[in-house]
Short mmCIF file of C-alpha atoms in Angstrom, two decimals:
data_model
loop_
_atom_site.label_atom_id
_atom_site.label_comp_id
_atom_site.label_asym_id
_atom_site.label_seq_id
_atom_site.Cartn_x
_atom_site.Cartn_y
_atom_site.Cartn_z
CA MET K 1 -0.01 -0.03 -0.03
CA ASP K 2 2.96 2.36 0.67
CA ASP K 3 4.12 1.83 -2.89
CA PHE K 4 0.61 2.62 -4.17
CA ARG K 5 0.43 5.74 -2.02
CA ASN K 6 3.75 7.04 -3.25
CA THR K 7 2.81 6.38 -6.88
CA HIS K 8 -0.57 8.01 -6.26
CA SER K 9 1.11 11.11 -4.80
CA ARG K 10 3.36 11.42 -7.83
CA LEU K 11 0.64 11.15 -10.41
CA ARG K 12 -1.35 13.94 -8.62
CA ARG K 13 1.39 16.36 -9.71
CA GLY K 14 0.48 15.76 -13.40
CA THR K 15 -2.52 15.17 -15.52
CA PRO K 16 -3.59 12.03 -17.37
CA SER K 17 -2.86 12.04 -21.12
CA GLY K 18 -3.21 15.85 -21.33
CA ARG K 19 -6.60 16.20 -19.64
CA ALA K 20 -7.42 19.38 -17.77
CA PRO K 21 -5.97 19.69 -14.22
CA PHE K 22 -7.97 17.78 -11.64
CA GLY K 23 -9.95 19.30 -8.81
CA PRO K 24 -8.92 18.38 -5.23
CA THR K 25 -9.74 14.79 -4.00
CA ARG K 26 -9.02 13.01 -0.78
CA SER K 27 -5.46 11.98 -1.69
CA SER K 28 -4.38 15.55 -2.50
CA ARG K 29 -5.61 17.13 0.72
CA ALA K 30 -3.22 18.13 3.55
CA LEU K 31 -3.30 16.69 7.05
CA PRO K 32 -4.65 13.15 6.23
CA ALA K 33 -4.35 12.21 9.88
CA VAL K 34 -7.33 14.42 10.84
CA LEU K 35 -9.64 13.12 8.12
CA PRO K 36 -11.54 10.80 10.42
CA ALA K 37 -12.43 13.67 12.72
CA LEU K 38 -13.33 15.82 9.69
CA PHE K 39 -15.65 13.17 8.37
CA ALA K 40 -17.23 12.76 11.76
CA THR K 41 -17.70 16.54 11.95
CA ALA K 42 -19.23 16.57 8.47
CA LEU K 43 -21.64 13.77 9.27
CA LEU K 44 -22.81 15.56 12.53
CA ALA K 45 -23.23 18.82 10.52
CA ALA K 46 -25.30 16.94 7.93
CA ALA K 47 -27.48 15.46 10.60
CA LEU K 48 -27.99 18.88 12.28
CA ALA K 49 -28.85 20.34 8.87
CA LEU K 50 -31.93 17.99 8.49
CA PRO K 51 -35.11 20.03 8.82
CA ALA K 52 -36.49 19.57 12.29
CA PRO K 53 -39.82 17.75 12.57
CA SER K 54 -42.73 20.21 13.02
CA ALA K 55 -45.76 18.02 13.80
CA ALA K 56 -47.28 20.79 15.92
CA GLN K 57 -47.62 23.27 13.02
CA ASP K 58 -51.05 24.09 11.67
CA ARG K 59 -50.66 23.33 7.99
CA TYR K 60 -48.52 21.40 5.50
CA ASP K 61 -47.99 21.71 1.74
CA ILE K 62 -49.07 18.13 1.24
CA VAL K 63 -50.85 15.69 3.60
CA LEU K 64 -51.09 11.99 2.80
CA SER K 65 -53.96 10.75 4.94
CA GLY K 66 -54.84 7.43 6.39
CA GLY K 67 -52.20 5.21 4.58
CA ARG K 68 -50.37 2.24 5.99
CA VAL K 69 -46.96 3.81 6.55
CA MET K 70 -44.10 1.28 6.39
CA ASP K 71 -40.56 2.08 7.27
CA PRO K 72 -38.09 -0.91 7.03
CA GLU K 73 -35.46 0.86 9.09
CA THR K 74 -37.56 1.39 12.23
CA GLY K 75 -40.14 -1.29 11.67
CA LEU K 76 -43.00 1.23 11.70
CA ASP K 77 -46.03 -0.44 10.12
CA GLY K 78 -49.27 1.39 11.02
CA VAL K 79 -51.96 3.86 9.87
CA ARG K 80 -50.50 7.32 9.89
CA ASN K 81 -50.94 10.74 8.34
CA VAL K 82 -47.89 12.13 6.59
CA GLY K 83 -47.12 15.90 6.35
CA ILE K 84 -44.76 17.23 3.72
CA ASN K 85 -43.23 20.70 3.44
CA GLY K 86 -41.16 21.50 0.37
CA SER K 87 -39.05 18.36 -0.31
CA VAL K 88 -39.05 16.99 3.27
CA ILE K 89 -41.29 14.73 5.33
CA VAL K 90 -41.86 16.86 8.45
CA ALA K 91 -44.66 14.95 10.22
CA ILE K 92 -45.68 11.27 10.57
CA SER K 93 -48.61 11.20 13.01
CA GLU K 94 -51.71 9.46 14.22
CA GLU K 95 -53.26 12.94 14.58
CA THR K 96 -55.22 14.55 11.86
CA LEU K 97 -53.09 16.89 9.79
CA ALA K 98 -54.20 19.79 7.53
CA GLY K 99 -52.60 20.54 4.21
CA ASP K 100 -52.86 22.87 1.22
CA LEU K 101 -53.24 19.62 -0.73
CA GLU K 102 -54.74 16.62 1.09
CA VAL K 103 -54.72 13.15 -0.59
CA ASP K 104 -56.62 10.24 0.86
CA VAL K 105 -54.36 7.13 0.67
CA SER K 106 -56.35 4.86 2.97
CA GLY K 107 -55.98 1.16 2.08
CA LEU K 108 -52.59 1.89 0.38
CA VAL K 109 -49.05 1.34 1.52
CA VAL K 110 -47.05 4.52 1.98
CA ALA K 111 -43.42 3.39 1.54
CA PRO K 112 -40.01 5.01 0.95
CA GLY K 113 -39.39 5.49 -2.72
CA PHE K 114 -37.68 2.57 -4.40
CA ILE K 115 -33.90 2.95 -5.03
CA ASP K 116 -32.47 1.22 -8.14
CA LEU K 117 -28.71 0.86 -7.92
CA HIS K 118 -28.46 -0.53 -11.48
CA ALA K 119 -30.34 1.35 -14.16
CA HIS K 120 -28.90 1.90 -17.62
CA GLY K 121 -32.06 3.82 -18.65
CA GLN K 122 -30.97 7.33 -17.83
CA THR K 123 -33.49 9.44 -19.89
CA ASN K 124 -36.86 10.86 -18.97
CA ARG K 125 -38.54 8.42 -21.27
CA ALA K 126 -36.96 5.60 -19.27
CA ASN K 127 -37.93 7.41 -16.06
CA ASP K 128 -41.64 7.37 -17.22
CA PHE K 129 -41.67 3.56 -16.91
CA GLN K 130 -39.45 3.59 -13.72
CA VAL K 131 -41.80 5.82 -11.73
CA ARG K 132 -44.73 3.64 -12.63
CA ASP K 133 -42.65 0.96 -11.10
CA GLY K 134 -42.24 2.92 -7.88
CA VAL K 135 -38.63 4.06 -8.46
CA THR K 136 -37.61 7.47 -7.23
CA THR K 137 -33.83 7.10 -7.60
CA ALA K 138 -32.18 5.32 -10.53
CA LEU K 139 -28.37 5.13 -10.63
CA GLU K 140 -25.94 4.04 -13.39
CA MET K 141 -23.45 2.10 -11.16
CA GLU K 142 -22.47 -0.99 -13.05
CA SER K 143 -20.95 0.56 -16.20
CA GLY K 144 -20.64 4.07 -14.92
CA VAL K 145 -20.15 6.97 -17.34
CA ALA K 146 -17.13 8.23 -19.17
CA ASP K 147 -17.37 11.87 -18.07
CA VAL K 148 -19.23 12.24 -14.77
CA GLY K 149 -19.25 16.07 -14.88
CA THR K 150 -20.91 16.22 -18.30
CA PHE K 151 -23.35 13.47 -17.40
CA LEU K 152 -24.59 15.20 -14.27
CA ALA K 153 -24.67 18.67 -15.86
CA GLU K 154 -26.72 17.44 -18.83
CA ARG K 155 -29.24 15.56 -16.70
CA GLY K 156 -29.59 18.66 -14.57
CA ARG K 157 -29.93 21.00 -17.50
CA ARG K 158 -32.73 18.96 -19.10
CA GLY K 159 -34.54 18.29 -15.87
CA ALA K 160 -34.98 14.75 -14.55
CA VAL K 161 -38.19 12.99 -13.44
CA ILE K 162 -36.34 11.07 -10.68
CA ASN K 163 -32.98 11.34 -8.83
CA TYR K 164 -29.95 10.32 -10.75
CA GLY K 165 -26.25 9.68 -10.36
CA ALA K 166 -23.39 7.44 -11.56
CA THR K 167 -20.06 5.86 -10.95
CA VAL K 168 -16.98 6.64 -13.00
CA SER K 169 -16.38 4.07 -15.73
CA HIS K 170 -13.20 2.03 -15.39
CA MET K 171 -13.68 0.76 -18.89
CA SER K 172 -13.59 4.32 -20.27
CA THR K 173 -10.88 5.79 -18.04
CA ARG K 174 -8.40 2.90 -18.50
CA ALA K 175 -8.06 4.08 -22.12
CA TRP K 176 -6.30 7.24 -20.81
CA ALA K 177 -3.43 4.93 -19.90
CA MET K 178 -3.00 3.78 -23.47
CA PRO K 179 -0.78 6.16 -25.41
CA ASP K 180 -2.24 5.33 -28.80
CA ARG K 181 -5.71 6.32 -27.62
CA ALA K 182 -4.79 9.55 -25.74
CA ASP K 183 -5.17 11.85 -28.79
CA LEU K 184 -8.57 10.29 -29.66
CA LEU K 185 -9.73 10.90 -26.08
CA ARG K 186 -8.54 14.55 -26.06
CA ARG K 187 -10.54 15.16 -29.25
CA ALA K 188 -13.63 13.53 -27.65
CA VAL K 189 -13.27 15.78 -24.57
CA GLY K 190 -13.04 18.74 -26.87
CA MET K 191 -16.49 17.80 -28.29
CA LEU K 192 -18.20 17.97 -24.90
CA ASP K 193 -18.80 21.79 -24.82
CA SER K 194 -20.32 21.92 -28.31
CA ASP K 195 -22.14 18.56 -28.44
CA PRO K 196 -22.19 16.79 -25.06
CA GLU K 197 -24.14 13.75 -26.28
CA ALA K 198 -21.74 13.11 -29.24
CA GLY K 199 -18.75 13.71 -27.00
CA MET K 200 -20.01 11.19 -24.32
CA ARG K 201 -20.72 8.61 -27.00
CA GLU K 202 -17.25 9.06 -28.50
CA LEU K 203 -15.58 8.67 -25.05
CA GLU K 204 -17.50 5.53 -24.37
CA SER K 205 -16.73 4.21 -27.82
CA ILE K 206 -12.99 4.73 -27.41
CA GLY K 207 -13.07 3.01 -24.06
CA SER K 208 -15.01 0.11 -25.49
CA GLY K 209 -12.58 -0.08 -28.35
CA ALA K 210 -9.76 -0.86 -26.01
CA ARG K 211 -11.48 -3.87 -24.56
CA TYR K 212 -8.94 -6.37 -25.73
CA GLU K 213 -5.96 -4.18 -24.87
CA THR K 214 -3.90 -4.49 -21.72
CA VAL K 215 -2.82 -1.58 -19.52
CA HIS K 216 0.84 -1.77 -18.77
CA PRO K 217 1.61 -1.44 -15.04
CA ASP K 218 3.88 1.57 -15.79
CA SER K 219 0.74 3.46 -17.00
CA TYR K 220 -1.54 2.67 -14.03
CA GLY K 221 -0.87 6.27 -12.77
CA SER K 222 -2.81 7.83 -15.65
CA MET K 223 -5.68 5.42 -15.17
CA TRP K 224 -5.84 6.15 -11.47
CA ALA K 225 -5.77 9.87 -12.13
CA ALA K 226 -8.65 9.62 -14.55
CA LEU K 227 -10.70 7.65 -11.95
CA ALA K 228 -9.80 10.35 -9.35
CA GLN K 229 -11.13 12.99 -11.83
CA GLY K 230 -14.46 11.16 -11.92
CA LEU K 231 -14.69 11.09 -8.12
CA SER K 232 -13.91 14.86 -7.94
CA GLU K 233 -16.77 15.48 -10.40
CA GLY K 234 -19.27 13.70 -8.14
CA ALA K 235 -19.05 10.01 -9.01
CA LEU K 236 -20.55 7.61 -6.48
CA GLY K 237 -17.78 5.01 -6.89
CA VAL K 238 -16.05 3.05 -9.64
CA GLY K 239 -17.99 1.08 -12.24
CA MET K 240 -16.05 -2.01 -13.23
CA ALA K 241 -17.75 -4.24 -15.76
CA HIS K 242 -14.69 -6.13 -16.76
CA GLN K 243 -16.41 -9.07 -18.48
CA TYR K 244 -16.83 -6.52 -21.30
CA TYR K 245 -13.10 -5.81 -21.56
CA PRO K 246 -11.20 -8.95 -21.10
CA GLY K 247 -7.84 -7.25 -21.77
CA ALA K 248 -7.99 -6.13 -18.10
CA SER K 249 -5.41 -8.25 -16.35
CA LEU K 250 -5.77 -9.65 -12.88
CA GLU K 251 -3.10 -7.15 -11.78
CA GLU K 252 -4.92 -4.21 -13.26
CA ILE K 253 -8.13 -5.06 -11.53
CA LEU K 254 -6.27 -5.53 -8.21
CA ASP K 255 -4.71 -2.11 -8.55
CA VAL K 256 -8.07 -0.47 -9.09
CA PHE K 257 -9.19 -2.14 -5.87
CA LYS K 258 -6.09 -0.47 -4.22
CA PHE K 259 -7.22 2.83 -5.60
CA ALA K 260 -10.76 2.38 -4.29
CA ALA K 261 -9.48 1.43 -0.85
CA TYR K 262 -7.29 4.48 -0.67
CA GLU K 263 -10.05 6.81 -1.70
CA ARG K 264 -12.55 4.97 0.49
CA THR K 265 -14.96 4.48 -2.37
CA THR K 266 -17.04 1.52 -3.57
CA ILE K 267 -16.47 -0.65 -6.63
CA TYR K 268 -19.56 -1.83 -8.49
CA THR K 269 -18.51 -4.79 -10.50
CA HIS K 270 -19.83 -7.04 -13.23
CA VAL K 271 -17.33 -9.90 -12.72
CA ARG K 272 -15.15 -11.24 -15.54
CA ASP K 273 -17.20 -14.43 -16.30
CA MET K 274 -19.90 -16.72 -14.83
CA LYS K 275 -17.43 -18.98 -12.93
CA ILE K 276 -17.09 -19.14 -9.16
CA SER K 277 -13.45 -17.99 -9.68
CA ALA K 278 -14.67 -14.67 -10.99
CA ILE K 279 -16.45 -14.02 -7.70
CA GLN K 280 -13.40 -15.30 -5.80
CA GLU K 281 -11.28 -12.81 -7.69
CA VAL K 282 -13.21 -9.76 -6.50
CA VAL K 283 -13.83 -11.02 -3.01
CA ALA K 284 -10.12 -11.75 -2.59
CA ASN K 285 -9.25 -8.29 -3.92
CA ALA K 286 -11.64 -6.63 -1.46
CA ALA K 287 -10.19 -8.72 1.40
CA ALA K 288 -6.66 -7.93 0.49
CA THR K 289 -7.16 -4.17 -0.03
CA GLY K 290 -10.05 -3.31 2.27
CA ALA K 291 -12.04 -1.87 -0.65
CA SER K 292 -15.78 -1.64 -0.47
CA LEU K 293 -17.41 -3.92 -3.14
CA HIS K 294 -20.85 -4.43 -4.66
CA ILE K 295 -21.36 -7.29 -7.10
CA VAL K 296 -24.08 -6.52 -9.57
CA HIS K 297 -26.79 -9.05 -10.81
CA VAL K 298 -25.55 -12.09 -8.90
CA ASN K 299 -28.18 -14.13 -10.66
CA SER K 300 -26.83 -13.66 -14.18
CA SER K 301 -23.20 -13.64 -13.08
CA SER K 302 -23.65 -17.00 -11.22
CA LEU K 303 -26.19 -19.00 -13.25
CA TRP K 304 -25.91 -22.66 -12.07
CA ASN K 305 -23.36 -21.63 -9.44
CA ILE K 306 -25.86 -19.36 -7.61
CA GLU K 307 -25.83 -21.38 -4.26
CA PRO K 308 -22.07 -21.60 -3.78
CA VAL K 309 -21.61 -17.97 -4.89
CA LEU K 310 -24.11 -16.76 -2.36
CA LYS K 311 -22.40 -18.76 0.31
CA LEU K 312 -19.11 -17.18 -0.69
CA VAL K 313 -20.54 -13.67 -0.46
CA GLY K 314 -22.40 -14.39 2.70
CA GLY K 315 -19.28 -15.86 4.35
CA ALA K 316 -17.28 -12.73 3.37
CA GLN K 317 -19.93 -10.55 4.97
CA SER K 318 -20.01 -12.52 8.11
CA ARG K 319 -16.30 -12.00 8.46
CA GLY K 320 -16.71 -8.22 8.25
CA LEU K 321 -15.94 -7.51 4.64
CA ASP K 322 -17.90 -4.65 3.06
CA ILE K 323 -19.36 -6.65 0.21
CA THR K 324 -22.98 -6.54 -1.04
CA THR K 325 -24.91 -7.86 -4.00
CA GLU K 326 -28.17 -7.66 -5.98
CA ALA K 327 -30.39 -9.63 -8.23
CA TYR K 328 -33.28 -8.98 -10.71
CA PRO K 329 -36.49 -11.11 -10.79
CA TYR K 330 -36.28 -12.42 -14.38
CA THR K 331 -34.90 -15.47 -16.04
CA GLY K 332 -33.62 -13.57 -19.08
CA ALA K 333 -30.62 -11.23 -19.33
CA SER K 334 -29.85 -8.55 -21.92
CA THR K 335 -26.83 -6.97 -23.55
CA GLY K 336 -25.28 -5.87 -26.85
CA LEU K 337 -24.71 -8.69 -29.33
CA GLN K 338 -21.34 -7.27 -30.23
CA SER K 339 -20.09 -7.57 -26.65
CA THR K 340 -17.31 -9.89 -25.72
CA ILE K 341 -19.90 -12.12 -24.01
CA PHE K 342 -20.57 -13.51 -27.45
CA ASP K 343 -17.00 -14.15 -28.50
CA PRO K 344 -16.29 -17.59 -29.77
CA GLY K 345 -17.17 -20.20 -27.18
CA TRP K 346 -20.17 -18.38 -25.86
CA GLN K 347 -22.48 -21.40 -26.27
CA GLU K 348 -20.29 -23.49 -24.03
CA ASN K 349 -19.67 -20.66 -21.47
CA LEU K 350 -23.44 -19.89 -21.12
CA GLN K 351 -24.68 -23.43 -21.87
CA ILE K 352 -27.27 -22.08 -24.33
CA GLY K 353 -27.72 -21.98 -28.10
CA TYR K 354 -28.79 -19.58 -30.89
CA GLY K 355 -32.49 -20.11 -30.18
CA ASP K 356 -32.06 -18.83 -26.62
CA LEU K 357 -31.28 -15.36 -27.98
CA GLN K 358 -34.14 -12.89 -28.75
CA TRP K 359 -33.49 -9.88 -30.93
CA GLN K 360 -34.83 -6.88 -29.11
CA ASP K 361 -36.01 -4.91 -32.16
CA THR K 362 -38.24 -7.71 -33.53
CA GLY K 363 -38.76 -10.21 -30.76
CA GLU K 364 -37.46 -12.99 -33.05
CA ARG K 365 -35.35 -15.88 -31.76
CA LEU K 366 -32.02 -16.09 -33.56
CA THR K 367 -30.53 -18.73 -35.80
CA GLU K 368 -26.79 -19.13 -36.64
CA GLU K 369 -27.46 -17.05 -39.80
CA THR K 370 -29.24 -14.26 -38.07
CA PHE K 371 -26.79 -14.22 -35.21
CA ASN K 372 -23.88 -13.68 -37.59
CA SER K 373 -25.76 -11.01 -39.43
CA TYR K 374 -26.89 -9.08 -36.41
CA ARG K 375 -23.56 -9.35 -34.70
CA ALA K 376 -21.92 -7.70 -37.64
CA THR K 377 -24.24 -4.65 -37.51
CA GLY K 378 -24.85 -4.49 -33.73
CA GLY K 379 -27.86 -4.32 -31.55
CA THR K 380 -29.37 -5.69 -28.38
CA VAL K 381 -30.47 -9.17 -27.49
CA ILE K 382 -32.42 -10.80 -24.64
CA ILE K 383 -30.64 -13.90 -23.35
CA HIS K 384 -32.86 -16.68 -22.05
CA MET K 385 -30.32 -18.43 -19.82
CA MET K 386 -31.53 -18.70 -16.18
CA ARG K 387 -33.82 -20.98 -14.28
CA GLU K 388 -36.69 -19.83 -11.99
CA GLU K 389 -35.29 -21.72 -8.99
CA TRP K 390 -32.05 -19.76 -9.28
CA ILE K 391 -33.96 -16.49 -9.24
CA ARG K 392 -36.05 -17.50 -6.25
CA HIS K 393 -33.00 -18.61 -4.30
CA ALA K 394 -31.23 -15.31 -4.89
CA LEU K 395 -34.22 -13.18 -4.00
CA ALA K 396 -34.95 -15.14 -0.87
CA THR K 397 -31.41 -14.67 0.48
CA ASP K 398 -31.62 -12.01 3.21
CA PHE K 399 -28.57 -10.01 2.19
CA VAL K 400 -29.42 -9.84 -1.58
CA MET K 401 -30.96 -6.52 -2.73
CA VAL K 402 -33.12 -6.05 -5.78
CA ALA K 403 -32.01 -3.95 -8.71
CA SER K 404 -33.31 -3.82 -12.31
CA ASP K 405 -30.28 -3.72 -14.59
CA GLY K 406 -32.86 -1.82 -16.74
CA MET K 407 -31.90 -1.17 -20.26
CA PRO K 408 -32.15 2.15 -22.15
CA TYR K 409 -35.63 2.83 -23.33
CA ALA K 410 -36.60 0.93 -26.56
CA PRO K 411 -40.01 -0.46 -27.49
CA GLY K 412 -38.97 -4.06 -27.26
CA ALA K 413 -36.45 -3.69 -24.37
CA HIS K 414 -36.13 -6.27 -21.63
CA PRO K 415 -39.26 -6.05 -19.31
CA ARG K 416 -36.98 -5.44 -16.29
CA SER K 417 -36.67 -1.91 -17.64
CA ALA K 418 -40.32 -1.30 -16.63
CA GLY K 419 -41.44 -3.89 -14.07
CA THR K 420 -38.70 -5.11 -11.80
CA PHE K 421 -39.96 -3.76 -8.47
CA SER K 422 -43.68 -4.42 -9.09
CA ARG K 423 -42.86 -7.90 -10.16
CA PHE K 424 -40.73 -8.52 -7.08
CA LEU K 425 -43.41 -7.24 -4.73
CA GLY K 426 -46.36 -8.75 -6.61
CA ARG K 427 -45.15 -12.15 -7.91
CA TYR K 428 -42.49 -13.09 -5.37
CA VAL K 429 -43.38 -11.27 -2.10
CA ARG K 430 -47.23 -11.42 -2.20
CA ASP K 431 -48.12 -14.28 -4.54
CA GLY K 432 -45.06 -16.48 -3.98
CA GLY K 433 -44.86 -15.79 -0.23
CA LEU K 434 -41.11 -15.51 -0.49
CA MET K 435 -40.87 -13.13 2.50
CA PRO K 436 -43.03 -10.65 4.52
CA LEU K 437 -43.78 -7.34 2.73
CA MET K 438 -41.61 -5.38 5.19
CA ASP K 439 -38.60 -7.54 4.37
CA GLY K 440 -39.23 -7.13 0.61
CA LEU K 441 -39.46 -3.33 0.99
CA ALA K 442 -36.08 -3.37 2.82
CA LYS K 443 -34.40 -4.86 -0.25
CA ILE K 444 -35.48 -1.95 -2.44
CA THR K 445 -35.30 1.01 0.04
CA ILE K 446 -33.18 0.96 3.15
CA MET K 447 -30.59 -1.72 1.93
CA PRO K 448 -29.57 0.26 -1.21
CA ALA K 449 -29.67 3.51 0.80
CA ARG K 450 -27.22 2.07 3.28
CA ARG K 451 -25.03 0.81 0.40
CA LEU K 452 -24.73 4.39 -0.78
CA GLU K 453 -24.12 6.05 2.58
CA GLY K 454 -20.41 5.56 2.45
CA MET K 455 -20.19 7.75 -0.63
CA THR K 456 -23.00 10.34 -0.13
CA ASP K 457 -24.68 11.89 2.88
CA GLN K 458 -27.78 12.29 0.65
CA ALA K 459 -28.39 8.63 1.06
CA ARG K 460 -29.01 9.08 4.75
CA ARG K 461 -32.27 10.90 3.83
CA LYS K 462 -33.35 8.22 1.26
CA GLY K 463 -34.97 4.89 1.69
CA ARG K 464 -36.82 5.92 4.83
CA MET K 465 -40.26 7.02 5.85
CA GLN K 466 -39.22 9.18 8.81
CA GLU K 467 -39.57 12.79 9.88
CA GLY K 468 -36.67 14.84 8.54
CA THR K 469 -36.06 12.61 5.52
CA ASP K 470 -36.53 13.43 1.79
CA ALA K 471 -40.15 13.10 0.52
CA ASP K 472 -39.30 10.42 -1.98
CA ILE K 473 -42.42 8.36 -1.48
CA THR K 474 -44.09 5.43 -3.31
CA ILE K 475 -47.76 4.69 -2.57
CA PHE K 476 -49.04 1.44 -3.84
CA ASP K 477 -51.90 -1.09 -3.53
CA PRO K 478 -50.35 -4.20 -2.03
CA ALA K 479 -53.20 -6.44 -3.29
CA ASN K 480 -52.74 -5.33 -6.92
CA ILE K 481 -49.19 -4.22 -7.52
CA ILE K 482 -47.81 -6.21 -10.43
CA ASP K 483 -45.75 -5.95 -13.60
CA THR K 484 -47.30 -6.07 -17.09
CA ALA K 485 -44.18 -5.89 -19.36
CA THR K 486 -43.27 -9.12 -21.07
CA PHE K 487 -40.50 -10.54 -23.30
CA GLU K 488 -42.97 -10.72 -26.17
CA ASP K 489 -44.41 -7.15 -26.36
CA ASP K 490 -43.26 -3.62 -26.13
CA LEU K 491 -42.72 -2.08 -22.70
CA SER K 492 -45.79 -1.35 -20.62
CA TYR K 493 -46.40 0.27 -17.27
CA SER K 494 -46.74 -1.64 -14.05
CA GLU K 495 -50.05 -1.68 -12.23
CA GLY K 496 -50.81 -0.87 -8.59
CA VAL K 497 -48.46 2.07 -8.09
CA ILE K 498 -50.95 4.79 -7.31
CA HIS K 499 -48.85 7.86 -6.38
CA VAL K 500 -45.16 8.66 -6.48
CA LEU K 501 -43.49 11.75 -5.06
CA VAL K 502 -39.89 12.75 -5.71
CA ASN K 503 -38.51 15.48 -3.46
CA GLY K 504 -42.04 16.33 -2.45
CA GLU K 505 -43.53 16.67 -5.92
CA PHE K 506 -45.90 14.22 -7.50
CA VAL K 507 -44.53 12.40 -10.55
CA VAL K 508 -47.35 9.86 -10.59
CA ARG K 509 -50.80 10.85 -9.43
CA ASP K 510 -53.84 8.52 -9.50
CA SER K 511 -51.90 5.88 -11.46
CA GLU K 512 -50.94 8.33 -14.20
CA ASN K 513 -47.63 10.10 -15.05
CA VAL K 514 -47.60 13.75 -14.17
CA GLN K 515 -46.60 15.45 -17.41
CA GLY K 516 -43.73 17.89 -17.23
CA ALA K 517 -42.80 17.06 -13.62
CA THR K 518 -38.99 17.04 -13.30
CA PRO K 519 -38.08 17.24 -9.54
CA GLY K 520 -35.27 14.70 -9.72
CA ARG K 521 -31.87 15.81 -8.29
CA ALA K 522 -28.33 14.66 -8.68
CA ILE K 523 -26.93 12.26 -6.09
CA ILE K 524 -23.35 13.46 -5.65
CA GLY K 525 -20.40 11.57 -4.20
CA ARG K 526 -18.65 12.96 -1.10
CA LEU K 527 -15.36 13.40 -3.01
CA SER K 528 -16.84 15.98 -5.27
CA ALA K 529 -14.66 19.06 -5.56
CA LYS K 530 -17.77 21.29 -6.01
#
């Protein structure tokens, strides 16, 4: 670790591949010995800054009357009235409350807004489906983004229906350590001011184009500096989907874990293949470095190995390692057909054939001929490769969260993009009796909020129905909540989500999207220089 710290200190004196100078981050600050005290002071200040409950006041902006308020953190489960002022819950009371707007929610569950740690759909059209599924915060954590500052600025400029945020992409930033790609990257950065969307696409394309290339250890400094830049711009951690760039060596991945441990940030990883050894790699790295680790979609990363993999993760947790994981409630996966997952040998690796692949745009099942044709042009497939018993086993495991891995909006996109949370609560919790409703809600509210708390104080006000927390609230009919999106048809809205508020503003009212509502806010990492 001393060698890493010395290297890290040296690289801070320069910039990666000609990028603009970095803002301050943890490793460049003076007096590191006092950091624990400073963090404690910051947390206390954040707690004191929460608006004080004011149940005794005469009137509220919004009152939700007579609902079954459920808070997985405290265990509250009872009929209450909820008073909201601005963007904050300020009263939860058995007493009658008066509001400028009073909404009768009797017979409905009033729950914390659902938090999705794994959502590739980062547009307002994608948000339209997410809010109808009860989601109030959707984060791009697995892949991350190539330029965090531009991503956050653009989402803020356009207005977002729900809360948003991202990790910094390891796949993209590692390309800064490749001299032959440095000029390409600089040109892409130059595009960001005039055409942010095109610039972001170009940055991501350059990073993806380096997927078979190896970063030489002598060049790790530039990669670390680029990752640090993303953290200084507000990233919530490091996105490491290294199955998609097999050129990343074991040593490179280990060094990114060293970086994450030093910066005290979290790695969100899509492991390098579907073997137990891939999970062992990242668990060993976390144990050796002390880095915080979240393993995405444990169901599709484990397949037939789901039972031993969950024992491995659970055993690491029980020994004090900061390792978490998630699953989605579907037997199909989805990704780009040109990705490395479909390199030669994919049938043996996944134990499936051409007919198990479904072309997103048409819904057709592929043949060898159409596979080769579509792979040449590019596009998205749905991969039917999991068994129902694997999904049930993952969801029933107490430490496994639920996240969607929702795809960008497209008419034939994977149904998880629209129905993950309603499907989980309706088909698995209610109809399947997999767990009590309170335990199910915990997997989509307080558990992901706690996962985020190490990187942002904002998470301490999310995932909770408590006085002083953010008014991100999902109100649903527990008897009727269910998904409607299928693998055969275009995306469709879930049913049973009646009202959704984001930062105290309705985005779903009486089971309909509120047109033009964009109260979503950026979730910013604590290492932001802003």
